[in-house]
mmCIF file of C-alpha atoms in Angstrom:
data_model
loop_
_atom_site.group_PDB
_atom_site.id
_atom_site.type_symbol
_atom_site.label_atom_id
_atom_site.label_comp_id
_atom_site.label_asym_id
_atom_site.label_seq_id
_atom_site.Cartn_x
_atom_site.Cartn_y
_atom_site.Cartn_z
ATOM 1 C CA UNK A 1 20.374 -0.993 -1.064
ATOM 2 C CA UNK A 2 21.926 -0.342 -4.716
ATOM 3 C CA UNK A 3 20.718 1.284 -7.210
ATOM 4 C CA UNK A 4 22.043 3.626 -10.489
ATOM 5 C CA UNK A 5 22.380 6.624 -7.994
ATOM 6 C CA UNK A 6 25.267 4.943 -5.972
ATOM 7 C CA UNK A 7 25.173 2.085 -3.579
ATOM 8 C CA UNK A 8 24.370 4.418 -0.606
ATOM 9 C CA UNK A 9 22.450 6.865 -2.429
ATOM 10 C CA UNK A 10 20.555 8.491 -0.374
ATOM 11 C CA UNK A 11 15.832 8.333 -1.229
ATOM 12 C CA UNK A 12 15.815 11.937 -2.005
ATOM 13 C CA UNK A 13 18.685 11.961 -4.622
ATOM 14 C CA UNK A 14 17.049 8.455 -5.749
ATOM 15 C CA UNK A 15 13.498 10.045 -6.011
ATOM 16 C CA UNK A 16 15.165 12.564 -8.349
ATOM 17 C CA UNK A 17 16.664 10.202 -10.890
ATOM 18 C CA UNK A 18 13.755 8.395 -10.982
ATOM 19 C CA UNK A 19 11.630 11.610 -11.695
ATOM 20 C CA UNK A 20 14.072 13.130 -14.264
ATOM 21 C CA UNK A 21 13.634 9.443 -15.726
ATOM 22 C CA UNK A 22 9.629 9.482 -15.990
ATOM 23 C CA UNK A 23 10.126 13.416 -17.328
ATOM 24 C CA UNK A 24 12.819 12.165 -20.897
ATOM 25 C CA UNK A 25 10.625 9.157 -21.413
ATOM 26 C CA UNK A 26 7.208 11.954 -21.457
ATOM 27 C CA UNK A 27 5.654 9.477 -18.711
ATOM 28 C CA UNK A 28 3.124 10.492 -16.420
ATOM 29 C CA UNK A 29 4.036 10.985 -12.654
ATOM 30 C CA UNK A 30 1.501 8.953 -11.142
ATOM 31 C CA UNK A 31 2.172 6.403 -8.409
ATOM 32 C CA UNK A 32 1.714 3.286 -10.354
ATOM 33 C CA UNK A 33 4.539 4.751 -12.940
ATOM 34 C CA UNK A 34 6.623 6.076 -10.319
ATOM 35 C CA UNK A 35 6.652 2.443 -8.332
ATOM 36 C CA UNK A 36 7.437 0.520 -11.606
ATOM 37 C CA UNK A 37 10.613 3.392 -12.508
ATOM 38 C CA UNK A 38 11.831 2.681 -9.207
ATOM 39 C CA UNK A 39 11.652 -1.547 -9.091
ATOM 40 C CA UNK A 40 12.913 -0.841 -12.688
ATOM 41 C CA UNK A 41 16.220 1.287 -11.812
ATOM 42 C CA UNK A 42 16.241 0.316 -8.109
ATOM 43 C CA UNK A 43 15.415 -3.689 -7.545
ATOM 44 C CA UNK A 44 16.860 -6.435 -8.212
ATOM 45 C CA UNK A 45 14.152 -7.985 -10.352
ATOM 46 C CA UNK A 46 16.563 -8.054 -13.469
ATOM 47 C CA UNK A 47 14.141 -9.449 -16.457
ATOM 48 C CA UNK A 48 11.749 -5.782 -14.856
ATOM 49 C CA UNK A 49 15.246 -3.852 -15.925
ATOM 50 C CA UNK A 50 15.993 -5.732 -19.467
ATOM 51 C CA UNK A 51 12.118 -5.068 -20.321
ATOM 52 C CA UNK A 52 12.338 -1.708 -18.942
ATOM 53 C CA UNK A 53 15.570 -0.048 -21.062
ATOM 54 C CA UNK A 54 13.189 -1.569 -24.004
ATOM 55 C CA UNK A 55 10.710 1.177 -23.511
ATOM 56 C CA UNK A 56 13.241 4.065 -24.256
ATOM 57 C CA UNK A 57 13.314 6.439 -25.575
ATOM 58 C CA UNK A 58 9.535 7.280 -25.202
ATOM 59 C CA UNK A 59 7.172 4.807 -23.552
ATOM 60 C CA UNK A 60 3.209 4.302 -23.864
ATOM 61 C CA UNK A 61 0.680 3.900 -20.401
ATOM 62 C CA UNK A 62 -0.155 1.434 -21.965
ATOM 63 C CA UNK A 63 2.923 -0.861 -22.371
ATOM 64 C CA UNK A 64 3.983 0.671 -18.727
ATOM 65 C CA UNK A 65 0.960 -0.922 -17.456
ATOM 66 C CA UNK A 66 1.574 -4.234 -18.928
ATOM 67 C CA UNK A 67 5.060 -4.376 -17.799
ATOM 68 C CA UNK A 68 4.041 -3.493 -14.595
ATOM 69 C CA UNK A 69 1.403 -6.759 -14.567
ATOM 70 C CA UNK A 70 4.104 -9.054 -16.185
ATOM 71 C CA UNK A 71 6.601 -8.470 -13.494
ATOM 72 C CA UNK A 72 5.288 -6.407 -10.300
ATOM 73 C CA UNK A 73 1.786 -8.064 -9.942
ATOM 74 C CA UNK A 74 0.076 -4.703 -10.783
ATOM 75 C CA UNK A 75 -3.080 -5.949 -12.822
ATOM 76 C CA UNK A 76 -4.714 -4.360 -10.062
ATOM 77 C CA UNK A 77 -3.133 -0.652 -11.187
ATOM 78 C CA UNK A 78 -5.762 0.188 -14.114
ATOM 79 C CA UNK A 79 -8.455 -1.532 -12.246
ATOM 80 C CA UNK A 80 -8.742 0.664 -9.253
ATOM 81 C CA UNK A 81 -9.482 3.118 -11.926
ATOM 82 C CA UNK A 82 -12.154 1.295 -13.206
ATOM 83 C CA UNK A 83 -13.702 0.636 -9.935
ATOM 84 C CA UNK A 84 -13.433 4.144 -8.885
ATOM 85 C CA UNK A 85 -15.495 4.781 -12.132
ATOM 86 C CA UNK A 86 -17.903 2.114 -11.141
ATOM 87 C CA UNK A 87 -18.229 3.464 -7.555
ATOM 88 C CA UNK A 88 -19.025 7.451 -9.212
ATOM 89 C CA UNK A 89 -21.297 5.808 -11.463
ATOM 90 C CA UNK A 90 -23.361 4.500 -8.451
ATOM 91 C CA UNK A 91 -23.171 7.110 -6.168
ATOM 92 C CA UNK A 92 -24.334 9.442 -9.595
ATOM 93 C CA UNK A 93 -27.345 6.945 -9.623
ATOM 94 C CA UNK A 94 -27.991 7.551 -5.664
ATOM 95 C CA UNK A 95 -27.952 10.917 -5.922
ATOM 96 C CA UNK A 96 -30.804 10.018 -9.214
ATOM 97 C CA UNK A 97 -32.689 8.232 -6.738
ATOM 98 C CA UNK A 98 -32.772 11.107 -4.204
ATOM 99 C CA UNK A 99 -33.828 13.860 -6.338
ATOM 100 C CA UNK A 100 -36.659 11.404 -7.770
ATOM 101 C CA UNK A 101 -37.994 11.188 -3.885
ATOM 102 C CA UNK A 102 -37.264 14.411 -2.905
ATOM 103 C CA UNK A 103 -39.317 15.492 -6.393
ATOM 104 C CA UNK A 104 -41.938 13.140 -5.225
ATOM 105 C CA UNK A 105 -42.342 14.070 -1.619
ATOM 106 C CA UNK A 106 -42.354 17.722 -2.793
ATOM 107 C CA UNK A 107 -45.359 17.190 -4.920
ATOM 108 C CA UNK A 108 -46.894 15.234 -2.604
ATOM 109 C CA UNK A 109 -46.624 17.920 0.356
ATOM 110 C CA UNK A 110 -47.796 20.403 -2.276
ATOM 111 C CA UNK A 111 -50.876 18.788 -2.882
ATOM 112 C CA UNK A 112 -51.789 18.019 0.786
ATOM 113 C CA UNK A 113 -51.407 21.985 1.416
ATOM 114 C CA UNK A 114 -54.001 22.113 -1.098
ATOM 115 C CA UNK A 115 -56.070 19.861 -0.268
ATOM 116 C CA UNK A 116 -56.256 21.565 3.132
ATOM 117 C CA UNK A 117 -56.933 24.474 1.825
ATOM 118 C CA UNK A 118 -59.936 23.287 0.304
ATOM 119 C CA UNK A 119 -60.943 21.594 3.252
ATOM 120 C CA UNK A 120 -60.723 24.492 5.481
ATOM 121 C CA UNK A 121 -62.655 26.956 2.465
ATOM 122 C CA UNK A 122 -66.011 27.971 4.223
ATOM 123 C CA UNK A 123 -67.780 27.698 1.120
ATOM 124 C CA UNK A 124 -66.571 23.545 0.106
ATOM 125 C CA UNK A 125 -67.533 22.328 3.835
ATOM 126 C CA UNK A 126 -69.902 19.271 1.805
ATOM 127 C CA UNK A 127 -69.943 15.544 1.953
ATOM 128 C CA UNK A 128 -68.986 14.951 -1.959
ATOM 129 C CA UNK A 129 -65.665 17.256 -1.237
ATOM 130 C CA UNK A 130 -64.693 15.014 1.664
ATOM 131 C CA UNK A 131 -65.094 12.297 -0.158
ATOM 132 C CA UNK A 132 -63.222 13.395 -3.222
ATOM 133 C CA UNK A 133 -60.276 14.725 -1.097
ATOM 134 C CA UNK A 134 -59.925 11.504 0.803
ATOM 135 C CA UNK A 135 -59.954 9.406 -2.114
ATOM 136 C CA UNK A 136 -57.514 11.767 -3.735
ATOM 137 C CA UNK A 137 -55.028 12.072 -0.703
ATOM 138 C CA UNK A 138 -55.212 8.122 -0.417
ATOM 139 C CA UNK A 139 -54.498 7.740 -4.144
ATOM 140 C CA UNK A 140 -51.457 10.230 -3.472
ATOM 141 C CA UNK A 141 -50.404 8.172 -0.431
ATOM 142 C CA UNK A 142 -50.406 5.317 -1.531
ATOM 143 C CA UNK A 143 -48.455 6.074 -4.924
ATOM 144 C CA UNK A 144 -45.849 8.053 -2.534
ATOM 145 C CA UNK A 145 -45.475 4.917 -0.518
ATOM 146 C CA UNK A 146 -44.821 2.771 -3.484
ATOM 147 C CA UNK A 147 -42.215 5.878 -4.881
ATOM 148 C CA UNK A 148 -40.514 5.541 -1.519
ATOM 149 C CA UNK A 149 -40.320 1.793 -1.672
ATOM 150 C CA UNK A 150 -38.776 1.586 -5.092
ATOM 151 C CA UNK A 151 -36.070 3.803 -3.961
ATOM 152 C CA UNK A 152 -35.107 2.051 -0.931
ATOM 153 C CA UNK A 153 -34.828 -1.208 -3.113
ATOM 154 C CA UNK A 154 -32.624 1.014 -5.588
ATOM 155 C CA UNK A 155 -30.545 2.512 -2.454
ATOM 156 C CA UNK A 156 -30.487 -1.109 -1.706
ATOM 157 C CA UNK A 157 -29.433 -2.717 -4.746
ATOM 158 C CA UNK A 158 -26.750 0.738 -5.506
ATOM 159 C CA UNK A 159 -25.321 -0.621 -2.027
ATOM 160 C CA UNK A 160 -24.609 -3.743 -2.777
ATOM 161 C CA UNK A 161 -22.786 -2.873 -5.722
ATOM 162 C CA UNK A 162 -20.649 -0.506 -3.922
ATOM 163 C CA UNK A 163 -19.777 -2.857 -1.295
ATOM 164 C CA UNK A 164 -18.842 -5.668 -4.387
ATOM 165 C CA UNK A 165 -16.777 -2.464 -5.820
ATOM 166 C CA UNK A 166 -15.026 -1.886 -1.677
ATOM 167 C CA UNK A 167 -14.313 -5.891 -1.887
ATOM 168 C CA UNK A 168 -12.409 -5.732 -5.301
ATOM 169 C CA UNK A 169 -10.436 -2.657 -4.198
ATOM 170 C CA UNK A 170 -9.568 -4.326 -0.855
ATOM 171 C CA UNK A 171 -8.039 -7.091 -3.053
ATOM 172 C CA UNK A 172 -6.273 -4.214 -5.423
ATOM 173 C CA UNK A 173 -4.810 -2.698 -2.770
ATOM 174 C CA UNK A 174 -3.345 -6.200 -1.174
ATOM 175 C CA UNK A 175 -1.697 -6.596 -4.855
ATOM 176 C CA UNK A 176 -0.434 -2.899 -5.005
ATOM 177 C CA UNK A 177 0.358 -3.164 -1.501
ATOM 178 C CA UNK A 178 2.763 -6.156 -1.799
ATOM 179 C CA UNK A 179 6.128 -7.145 -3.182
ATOM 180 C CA UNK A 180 5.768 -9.705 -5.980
ATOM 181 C CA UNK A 181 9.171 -11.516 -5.822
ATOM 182 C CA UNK A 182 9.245 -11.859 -1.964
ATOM 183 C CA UNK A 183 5.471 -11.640 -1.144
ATOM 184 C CA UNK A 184 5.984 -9.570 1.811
ATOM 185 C CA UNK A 185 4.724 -6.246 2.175
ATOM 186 C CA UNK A 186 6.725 -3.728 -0.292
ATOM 187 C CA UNK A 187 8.030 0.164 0.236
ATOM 188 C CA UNK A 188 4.453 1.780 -0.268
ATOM 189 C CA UNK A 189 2.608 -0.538 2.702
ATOM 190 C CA UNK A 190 5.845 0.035 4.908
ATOM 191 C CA UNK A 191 5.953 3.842 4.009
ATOM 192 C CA UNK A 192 1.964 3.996 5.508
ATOM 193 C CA UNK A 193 2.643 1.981 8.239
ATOM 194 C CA UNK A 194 5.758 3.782 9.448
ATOM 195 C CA UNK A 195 4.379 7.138 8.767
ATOM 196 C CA UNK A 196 1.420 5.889 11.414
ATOM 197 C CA UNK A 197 3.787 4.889 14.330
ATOM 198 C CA UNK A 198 3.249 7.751 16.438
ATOM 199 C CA UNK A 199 -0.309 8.735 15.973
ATOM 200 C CA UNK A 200 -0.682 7.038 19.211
ATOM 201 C CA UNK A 201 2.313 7.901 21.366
ATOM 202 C CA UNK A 202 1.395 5.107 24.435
ATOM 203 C CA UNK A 203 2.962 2.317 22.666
ATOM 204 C CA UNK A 204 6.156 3.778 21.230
ATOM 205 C CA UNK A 205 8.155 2.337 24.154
ATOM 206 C CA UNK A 206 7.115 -1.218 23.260
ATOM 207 C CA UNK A 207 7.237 -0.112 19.180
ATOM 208 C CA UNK A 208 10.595 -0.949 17.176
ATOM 209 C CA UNK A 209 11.754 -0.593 13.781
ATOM 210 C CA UNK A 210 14.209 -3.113 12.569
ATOM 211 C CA UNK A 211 15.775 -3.063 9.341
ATOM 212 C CA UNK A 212 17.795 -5.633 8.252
ATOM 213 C CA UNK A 213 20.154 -6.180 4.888
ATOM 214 C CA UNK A 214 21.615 -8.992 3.047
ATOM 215 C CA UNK A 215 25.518 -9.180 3.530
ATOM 216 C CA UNK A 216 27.755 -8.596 0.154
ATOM 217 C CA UNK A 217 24.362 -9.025 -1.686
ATOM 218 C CA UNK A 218 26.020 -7.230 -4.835
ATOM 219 C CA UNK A 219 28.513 -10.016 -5.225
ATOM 220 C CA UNK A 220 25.983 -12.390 -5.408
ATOM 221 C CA UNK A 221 24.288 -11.104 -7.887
ATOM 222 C CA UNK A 222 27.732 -10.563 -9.695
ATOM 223 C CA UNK A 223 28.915 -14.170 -8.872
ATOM 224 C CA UNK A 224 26.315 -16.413 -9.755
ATOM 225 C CA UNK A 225 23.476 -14.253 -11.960
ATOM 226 C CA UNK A 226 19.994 -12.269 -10.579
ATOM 227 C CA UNK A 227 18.223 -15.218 -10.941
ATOM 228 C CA UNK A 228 19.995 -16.512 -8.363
ATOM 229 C CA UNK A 229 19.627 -13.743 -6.221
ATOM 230 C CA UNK A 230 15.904 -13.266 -6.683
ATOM 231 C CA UNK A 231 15.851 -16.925 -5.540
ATOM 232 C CA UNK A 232 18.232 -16.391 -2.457
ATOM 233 C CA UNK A 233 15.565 -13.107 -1.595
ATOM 234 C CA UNK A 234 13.108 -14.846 -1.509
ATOM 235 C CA UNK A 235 14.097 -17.405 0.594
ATOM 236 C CA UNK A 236 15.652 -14.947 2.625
ATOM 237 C CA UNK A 237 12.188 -13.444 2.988
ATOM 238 C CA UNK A 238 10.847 -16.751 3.819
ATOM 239 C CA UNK A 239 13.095 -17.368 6.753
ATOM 240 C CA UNK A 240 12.595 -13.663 7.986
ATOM 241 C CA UNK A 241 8.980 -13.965 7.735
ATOM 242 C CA UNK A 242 8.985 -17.575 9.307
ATOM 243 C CA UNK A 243 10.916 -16.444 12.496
ATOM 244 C CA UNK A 244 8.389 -13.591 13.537
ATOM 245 C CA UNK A 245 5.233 -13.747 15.187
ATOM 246 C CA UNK A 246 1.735 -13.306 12.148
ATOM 247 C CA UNK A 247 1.076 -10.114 13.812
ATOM 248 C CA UNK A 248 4.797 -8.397 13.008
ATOM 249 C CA UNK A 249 4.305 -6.306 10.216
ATOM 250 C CA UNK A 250 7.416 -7.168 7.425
ATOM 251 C CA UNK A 251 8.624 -5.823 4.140
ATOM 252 C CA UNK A 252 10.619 -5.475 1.718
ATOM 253 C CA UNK A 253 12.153 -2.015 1.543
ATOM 254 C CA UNK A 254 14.469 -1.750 -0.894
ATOM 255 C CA UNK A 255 16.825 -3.967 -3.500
ATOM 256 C CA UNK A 256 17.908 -6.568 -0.497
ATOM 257 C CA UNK A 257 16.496 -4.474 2.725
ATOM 258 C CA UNK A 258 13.903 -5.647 4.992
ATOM 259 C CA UNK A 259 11.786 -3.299 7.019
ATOM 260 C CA UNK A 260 10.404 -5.143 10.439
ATOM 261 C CA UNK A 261 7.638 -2.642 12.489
ATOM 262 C CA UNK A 262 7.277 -4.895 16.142
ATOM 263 C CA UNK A 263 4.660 -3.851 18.010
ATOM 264 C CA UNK A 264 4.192 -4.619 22.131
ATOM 265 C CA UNK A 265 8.077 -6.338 22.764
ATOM 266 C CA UNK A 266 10.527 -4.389 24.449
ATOM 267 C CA UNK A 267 13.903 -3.755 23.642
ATOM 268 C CA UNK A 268 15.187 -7.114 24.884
ATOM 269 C CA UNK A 269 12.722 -8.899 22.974
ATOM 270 C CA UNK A 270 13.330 -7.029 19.976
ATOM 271 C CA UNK A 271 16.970 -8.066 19.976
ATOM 272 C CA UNK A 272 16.074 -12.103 21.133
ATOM 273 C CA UNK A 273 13.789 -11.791 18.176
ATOM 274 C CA UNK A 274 16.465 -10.068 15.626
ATOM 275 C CA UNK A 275 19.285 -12.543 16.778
ATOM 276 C CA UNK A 276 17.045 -15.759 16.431
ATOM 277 C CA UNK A 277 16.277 -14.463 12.618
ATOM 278 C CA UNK A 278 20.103 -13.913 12.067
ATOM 279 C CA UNK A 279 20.970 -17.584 13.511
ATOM 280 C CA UNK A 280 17.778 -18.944 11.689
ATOM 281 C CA UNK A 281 19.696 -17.780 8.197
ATOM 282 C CA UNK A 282 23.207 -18.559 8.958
ATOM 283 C CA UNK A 283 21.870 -22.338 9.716
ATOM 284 C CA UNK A 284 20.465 -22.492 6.152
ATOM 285 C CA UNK A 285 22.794 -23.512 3.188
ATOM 286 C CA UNK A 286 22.025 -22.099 -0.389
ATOM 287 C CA UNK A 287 22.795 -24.828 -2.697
ATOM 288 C CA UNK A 288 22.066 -25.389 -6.314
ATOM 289 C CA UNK A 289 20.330 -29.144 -5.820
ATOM 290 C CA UNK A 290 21.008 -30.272 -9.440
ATOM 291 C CA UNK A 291 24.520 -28.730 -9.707
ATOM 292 C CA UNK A 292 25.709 -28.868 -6.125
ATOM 293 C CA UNK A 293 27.280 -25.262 -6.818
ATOM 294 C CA UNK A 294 27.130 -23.753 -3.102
ATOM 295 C CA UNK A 295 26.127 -20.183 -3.275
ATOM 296 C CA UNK A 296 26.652 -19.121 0.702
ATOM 297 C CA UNK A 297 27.390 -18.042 3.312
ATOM 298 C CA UNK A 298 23.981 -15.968 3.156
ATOM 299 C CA UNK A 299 24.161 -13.599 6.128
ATOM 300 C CA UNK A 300 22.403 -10.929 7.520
ATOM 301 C CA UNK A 301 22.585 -7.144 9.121
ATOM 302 C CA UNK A 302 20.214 -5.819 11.153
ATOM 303 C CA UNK A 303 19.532 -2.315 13.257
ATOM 304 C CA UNK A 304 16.886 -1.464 14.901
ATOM 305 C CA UNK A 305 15.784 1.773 17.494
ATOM 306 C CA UNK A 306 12.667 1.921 19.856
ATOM 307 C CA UNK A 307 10.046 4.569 19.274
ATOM 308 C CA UNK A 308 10.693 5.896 22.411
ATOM 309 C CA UNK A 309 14.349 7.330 21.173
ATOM 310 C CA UNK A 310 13.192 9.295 18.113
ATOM 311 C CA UNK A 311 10.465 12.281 18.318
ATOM 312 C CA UNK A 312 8.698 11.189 14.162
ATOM 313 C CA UNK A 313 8.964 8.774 11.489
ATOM 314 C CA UNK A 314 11.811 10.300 9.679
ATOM 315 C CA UNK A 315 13.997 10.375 12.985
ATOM 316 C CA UNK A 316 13.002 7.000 14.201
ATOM 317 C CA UNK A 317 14.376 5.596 10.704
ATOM 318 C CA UNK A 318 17.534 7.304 10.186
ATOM 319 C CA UNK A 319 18.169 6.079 13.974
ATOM 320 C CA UNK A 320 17.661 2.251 12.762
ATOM 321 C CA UNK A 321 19.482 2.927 9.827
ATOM 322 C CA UNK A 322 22.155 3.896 11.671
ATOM 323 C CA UNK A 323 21.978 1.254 13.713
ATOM 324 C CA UNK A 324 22.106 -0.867 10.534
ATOM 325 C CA UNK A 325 24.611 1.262 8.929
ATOM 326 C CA UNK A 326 26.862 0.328 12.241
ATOM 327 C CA UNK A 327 26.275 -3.294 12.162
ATOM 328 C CA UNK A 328 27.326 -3.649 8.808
ATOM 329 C CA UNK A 329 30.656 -1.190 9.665
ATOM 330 C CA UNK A 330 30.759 -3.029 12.494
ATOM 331 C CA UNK A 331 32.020 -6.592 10.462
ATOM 332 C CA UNK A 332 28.594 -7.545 9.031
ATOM 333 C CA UNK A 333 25.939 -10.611 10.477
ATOM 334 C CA UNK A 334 25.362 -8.729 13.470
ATOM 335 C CA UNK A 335 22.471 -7.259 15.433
ATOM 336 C CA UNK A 336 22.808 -3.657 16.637
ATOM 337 C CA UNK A 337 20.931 -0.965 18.825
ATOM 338 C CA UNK A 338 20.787 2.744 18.126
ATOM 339 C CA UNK A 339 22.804 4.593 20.757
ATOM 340 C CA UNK A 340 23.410 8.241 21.035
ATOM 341 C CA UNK A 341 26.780 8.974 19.455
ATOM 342 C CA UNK A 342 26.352 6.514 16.617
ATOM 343 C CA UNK A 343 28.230 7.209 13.383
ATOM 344 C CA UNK A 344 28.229 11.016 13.681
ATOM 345 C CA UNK A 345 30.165 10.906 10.131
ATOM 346 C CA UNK A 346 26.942 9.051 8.319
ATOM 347 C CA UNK A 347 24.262 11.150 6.829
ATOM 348 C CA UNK A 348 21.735 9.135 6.111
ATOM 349 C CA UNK A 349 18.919 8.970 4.196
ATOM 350 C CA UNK A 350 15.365 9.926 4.061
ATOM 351 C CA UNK A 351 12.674 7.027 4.764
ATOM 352 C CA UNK A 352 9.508 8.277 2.607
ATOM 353 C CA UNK A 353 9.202 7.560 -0.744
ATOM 354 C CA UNK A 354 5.677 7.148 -1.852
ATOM 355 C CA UNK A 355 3.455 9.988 -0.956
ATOM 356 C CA UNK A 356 -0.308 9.149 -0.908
#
């Protein structure tokens, strides 16, 4: 992955430029600014970049926003703040509707306590009070009933407006949740998923992590333009996401790295699956149809460890990327395992970038 920090710049020192960034510009560090800084200074997505240095030296929220809907997908960003409004609003009016019935139970309890005091007064034992208590504790009833009724048809209707509100931030969170050039998953869905791996520890021996990178991406960019290699990305992603099974979670994890998380395949399945991706792309020519101009070979890196050789997320991905980071060393277009003893020389870098 390249980006303005170096082209092995490690998250952490990443995160920082991108922070010091948002700080100059007076931009707020929330996560919908933080994501569109680093696609900005970090992707490929070079129209996002052009836009982006437009901004400076100060930028508003809301021109961030609407470069973040032009190029990232993000209409969903501001949205999920007005839902969240929506969804206080309702609960506000619940709560309303509670305090009405507890209000109106509490008056009606009070009233039966007197009533039964009158009952029980030695001096009132006569037909006419009877009668005028039981028509006055029916009266009561019956309005109590009809108080309770109207606020179960107001819980009722309050419901159904907060499921409609869950609904539209299920589909918010699909937009935020996915890359908008490649349509795979993108670095905040694969930073949730990976930092779940080993809630359950039973299936880490049938659990990899495969990441994979575009060989000499950089020069195509250089040779032949970004629009070219968004194009070549996505099609890239295509292929990746065409050789694995519906159920294989993919994404894309940085400028030209894919993140795979396999679930129940072993370690030789991992690898038949990794090498039939790899063969899948180097069968595939990138050609300009109208020109002819060939822009391949388009290869591909990948490294990948098992769950069962790292003890936590962060260990489990420095061990596939320096799997990766051997594979790559290693002459490029290659699959590799993590084994102990792996590039002792390579630091690494850290896997978590978004944060909640």
């Amino acid at each position: 992955m390249t980006s303005a920090a170096g082209p092995k710049a490690p998250i952490v020192e990443i995160a920082g430029h991108i922070l010091q960034a948002m700080r100059s510009m007076g931009v707020s560090p929330i996560p919908r600014n933080y994501q569109l800084f680093y696609e900005a200074m970090v992707g490929s997505n070079a129209e996002l970049s052009r836009d982006f240095t437009k901004l400076a030296p100060r930028a508003r929220q809301e021109d961030l926003d609407q470069l973040a809907a032009l190029h990232l997908g993000n209409q969903g960003a501001t949205a999920v703040e007005r839902a969240q409004t929506r969804i206080q609003a309702e609960l506000e009016g619940v709560l309303a509707l509670l305090r009405q019935e507890k209000a109106s139970l509490e008056s009606y309890n009070k009233l039966l306590f007197q009533t039964q005091e009158s009952v029980n007064a030695k001096n009132a034992l006569s037909a006419e009070l009877l009668a005028s208590a039981i028509n006055l504790l029916a009266t009561a009833t019956g309005e109590t009933l009809a108080s309770g009724e109207r606020t179960v048809e107001g819980m009722v209707q309050r419901s159904r407006e907060m499921e409609a509100v869950r609904k539209e931030l299920d589909t918010y969170k699909r937009i935020a949740n996915t890359d908008s050039l490649t349509r795979l998953a993108n670095r905040r869905a694969f930073d949730e998923r990976l930092s779940s791996l080993y809630d359950d520890a039973m299936p880490l021996p049938v659990t990899a992590l495969i990441l994979a990178d575009i060989d000499h991406f950089k020069k195509i960019n250089d040779t032949f333009g970004h629009p070219v290699g968004d194009k070549i990305l996505a099609s890239v992603a295509g292929i990746i996401r065409a050789g694995l099974p519906r159920d294989i979670f993919v994404a894309r994890s940085g400028g030209e790295e894919f993140a795979i998380i396999a679930t129940h395949k072993t370690m030789d399945e991992v690898m038949e699956m990794c090498e039939r991706i790899r063969t899948a792309l180097n069968g595939r020519a990138f050609r300009n149809s109208r020109t002819g101009v060939d822009y391949g070979p388009v290869t591909l890196s990948l490294g990948f460890a098992m769950g069962s050789q790292a003890a936590d997320p962060g260990e489990l991905y420095a061990r596939a990327d320096t799997a990766l980071y051997c594979a790559k060393n290693g002459g490029r277009n290659r699959t590799m395992l993590f084994e102990d003893g792996m590039a002792k020389d390579y630091a690494g870098k850290s896997w978590l970038i978004y944060r909640g």
